[in-house]
């Protein structure tokens, strides 16, 4: 007999220990040493499948119904064979799409439907509620059995101890404690896209503990209380010969159909229970781990079931065949045999089993609730706050608490009337309803959103009607009439004999009807309804996830696109500023940014997709889509096709096939990718051939002169048009078209109202004409014109639409060309900069020789392609060497050239100039003479060290003072010597100082890029921090010290890139 | 870069109305000074009272102005340096090159 207090204390200590391990795991991950790289952890964490239902319920089930317990573990074992194909595919897709839950997965697959996400979430919530209730029940019951084993409470929970108020029962306390730990494990920060490493490790350890505990009690019963397997079986058969049917199938208790049903639903449960999805897919660190888990999980299942029958039989023998307490044999056997501490171990095992399940489920479901129920509402209401992330994390915590408390409520209402096992099966059946949507979604492209929504709803309703309603009835919560007479007294609607189907057990019955409706709706509607375009895209992505796919050519662009900064701002709102910045810099790392700091046109849609995915990782796919769409539409931006060929022409208007074919041909011409001139000529050729115009002209605006300049012409020679270039004013038709951005049409030149134009028109005998502006993003860039000498009234309403559309296409061709030119130019420049960079890097010391007495390392990181920083290490003939650090202001080619000159100068004079001060003096002279009036200037620190005498001589030309760590004094000293920066005055005297170094001293030369690195609050990194860093890292090698400094500065600024060049040189005196 | 330019006799005072003078904006100051030199105005006072930080490019602009003014027998003087900016000048020893004054009036009087 162990007092409840002690058990409680032990449990809390156990939880605290788990939390400590989880915390440690999180910290390790932050240090980049992920514990999850160990594949055992993944395998063990999957065993979260085995809950207290397994731990206590298996024995109970084996004792009452025999082999019925087995399919629950055979199912996953069978399913494990498919994992390399199915599970790996799910993991791959989830990683690609940043999917965080099963609701997210289904919603993403089917057109990122917000409705589907909500349905799956609700379904999962109701489906899992009984399961959580079961865990609470198990913990509460076992706690009471443990503390008062002599008078087993048959039903109902007496309050634990007298000091508690009556409304607080054990299960509620357990629920609250579990909520607390779930929040600690799963919702300390809002980053569901990142993994909860700590949680996974804790779950894995719990799995190990429950296995150990179960094996321990199994061995104790089999070999301690009895004499091995044979003994138990013999004694059982002697004592209860009538119960032999426990070991066969096809009995009344365990019919073949029931067995099959159980097998099917447990196969689906291991894949599609929200917590299994969370652990197997969302938290999966590496696809390779799946391979190992494929045999380890079945092995685990085997081990944890090995002693189920011996314990069950042993329990029956010792309890005289009474099965009423069979669920708790695992606990009562050691207790009644006088081994309370073994019982405590069992209790801890059972606690692990329950807690693991409750935590993972509640976290998974609360993420789903947040993403699929709460977010859409928040978005709909357009609640405006600066920082959603804080609200979101609190909502998530609330969600966890809510889910667990809902489980508690279910337990209070239903829990008492059902055995553990039956409650679990209700949840399994719910998870099975996801199977068509999931499996179809993975392998069948045709499957669409409407079909899935309908199928799931059918499945949900039938599940509710055939399983939950009977359970409500049995608990006396609703009247039992419905069971006997059916809904509204219609016999066909009896929940357990739906449509007259009889002879099945309740689970097979429910499986049959729910899956029949679910699957039929899913298949039929998929066959008979069509997918939208975006839906097809998603379907392809999912089904082809494991195939090598060619990225589709970018055909979309965004008009009035937001800038990078705006995207970051949007993301920060939902995920916090730091993660947003980190994400965007990761994204931009491999991309070219143009001179204005923005991406080129065709990369913006990519950025949009990236932003959407990043958000999806935090709020789910459907809300992410809504967020971005709302955002873009409020800005007036929209995605548009680059070749919007039939955009403004509707078929009914332009029933004329000829006209449509012109548009199509024009699109072909533009897509041909020929050069601009040829494209324009061809389009005009097409226009004049098809519609017999006498003259077609394309003019573009030349910005310097503000004239419209002819770029292409078809028909009469330009002689006819004395002024082929047109000034811009509203006196002419063409000017009017351009300036007012509307098409100017004259169908009969008898009626002209602009005298300036009339003169030429009459001279050339034009009968009708039109000018339409070539518009890009709302601005005219040119004019497309067509003239006829023979016909009048050619420009009908439909024809104008076509004409305008052609002009739009010309605009696209023009823009494409401009972009291409721009890209070519940028690439050319970049290539040159790359060459310059290579040359510059080759000017820095490639390797620094290994030396016996000192160790030297250096690093130079230019902020841009080229920079103005320079360091050098030159060995002198007379036993010693020079260390130089210099900083040329600016980071452009000019700076790089001066840096190169500096180096040449020093290397040329090194043999003739022996002293640092002298070297600086002649450098100053050189710069003054050669860099007159330039705004570039140079600072330099020049040191000379002799390892034999330990003397360090140095001079400075206005350079940042290097740091010297004095090992014996344990302090940092700044090396300052008088001297002006180069190139200001013709002659400057440089002070030369000498100091004595000792073993262990560290000299750090650097440029201002380090100390002037800024954090978010515009605070500098500064020399103090740098000094402290050296002080803390005296044991590191020179190279390691440099790396450490770089890491710290990066962490300080929060950026991967630096805005200034950074150079570091470290010298350590070894002996 | 926000610059406030006032002229008094033949002395031009340029007040830099920025917190930072760095690679991004010091080009403007340089151009402004070159323009003044072209107009024949060689006596400049740069008022740095608003400036919190000057990097090497900012110093470069000032140095270039200084050299150009000196070459034309004018002068470029600084005034109202904040402590951090002052320390930057001391580090580079440029405080020995530029004439630095505490107030605008002192700077004006020194011409």
PDB file of C-alpha atoms in Angstrom, chain A residues 889 931 933-935 937 958-959 961 976-981 983-985 1012 1014 1018 1020, chain B residues 20 30 52-53 55-57 59-61 63-64 66-68 88 91-94 96-97:
ATOM      1  CA  UNK A 889      37.026  53.418 -47.169  1.00  0.00           C
ATOM      2  CA  UNK A 931      45.230  59.969 -54.368  1.00  0.00           C
ATOM      3  CA  UNK A 933      41.398  64.955 -53.717  1.00  0.00           C
ATOM      4  CA  UNK A 934      39.918  61.466 -53.729  1.00  0.00           C
ATOM      5  CA  UNK A 935      37.437  60.823 -50.977  1.00  0.00           C
ATOM      6  CA  UNK A 937      41.264  57.128 -47.557  1.00  0.00           C
ATOM      7  CA  UNK A 958      44.610  56.120 -37.679  1.00  0.00           C
ATOM      8  CA  UNK A 959      43.522  52.491 -37.536  1.00  0.00           C
ATOM      9  CA  UNK A 961      43.352  50.035 -31.904  1.00  0.00           C
ATOM     10  CA  UNK A 976      47.563  52.782 -29.687  1.00  0.00           C
ATOM     11  CA  UNK A 977      50.247  54.625 -31.566  1.00  0.00           C
ATOM     12  CA  UNK A 978      50.105  58.135 -32.899  1.00  0.00           C
ATOM     13  CA  UNK A 979      49.633  58.554 -36.637  1.00  0.00           C
ATOM     14  CA  UNK A 980      47.278  60.176 -39.121  1.00  0.00           C
ATOM     15  CA  UNK A 981      45.344  58.302 -41.779  1.00  0.00           C
ATOM     16  CA  UNK A 983      46.837  60.718 -47.868  1.00  0.00           C
ATOM     17  CA  UNK A 984      45.818  63.818 -45.912  1.00  0.00           C
ATOM     18  CA  UNK A 985      49.124  65.551 -45.386  1.00  0.00           C
ATOM     19  CA  UNK A1012      30.646  48.901 -35.884  1.00  0.00           C
ATOM     20  CA  UNK A1014      24.943  46.992 -35.249  1.00  0.00           C
ATOM     21  CA  UNK A1018      21.439  50.456 -33.443  1.00  0.00           C
ATOM     22  CA  UNK A1020      27.437  48.741 -31.817  1.00  0.00           C
TER      23      UNK A1020
ATOM     24  CA  UNK B  20      24.370  58.760 -39.570  1.00  0.00           C
ATOM     25  CA  UNK B  30      30.478  65.341 -51.239  1.00  0.00           C
ATOM     26  CA  UNK B  52      25.591  60.391 -34.030  1.00  0.00           C
ATOM     27  CA  UNK B  53      27.780  58.180 -36.168  1.00  0.00           C
ATOM     28  CA  UNK B  55      31.850  55.766 -40.719  1.00  0.00           C
ATOM     29  CA  UNK B  56      34.880  55.701 -42.954  1.00  0.00           C
ATOM     30  CA  UNK B  57      32.902  56.829 -45.990  1.00  0.00           C
ATOM     31  CA  UNK B  59      35.077  60.687 -42.971  1.00  0.00           C
ATOM     32  CA  UNK B  60      36.133  60.224 -46.576  1.00  0.00           C
ATOM     33  CA  UNK B  61      33.637  62.816 -47.737  1.00  0.00           C
ATOM     34  CA  UNK B  63      38.503  64.593 -45.981  1.00  0.00           C
ATOM     35  CA  UNK B  64      37.815  65.085 -49.670  1.00  0.00           C
ATOM     36  CA  UNK B  66      38.964  69.395 -46.726  1.00  0.00           C
ATOM     37  CA  UNK B  67      41.546  68.648 -49.386  1.00  0.00           C
ATOM     38  CA  UNK B  68      39.569  70.382 -52.103  1.00  0.00           C
ATOM     39  CA  UNK B  88      36.186  58.682 -34.339  1.00  0.00           C
ATOM     40  CA  UNK B  91      41.086  57.483 -33.433  1.00  0.00           C
ATOM     41  CA  UNK B  92      42.057  58.442 -36.958  1.00  0.00           C
ATOM     42  CA  UNK B  93      44.025  61.439 -35.690  1.00  0.00           C
ATOM     43  CA  UNK B  94      41.990  63.588 -38.016  1.00  0.00           C
ATOM     44  CA  UNK B  96      44.772  67.237 -35.766  1.00  0.00           C
ATOM     45  CA  UNK B  97      43.951  67.895 -39.373  1.00  0.00           C
TER      46      UNK B  97
END
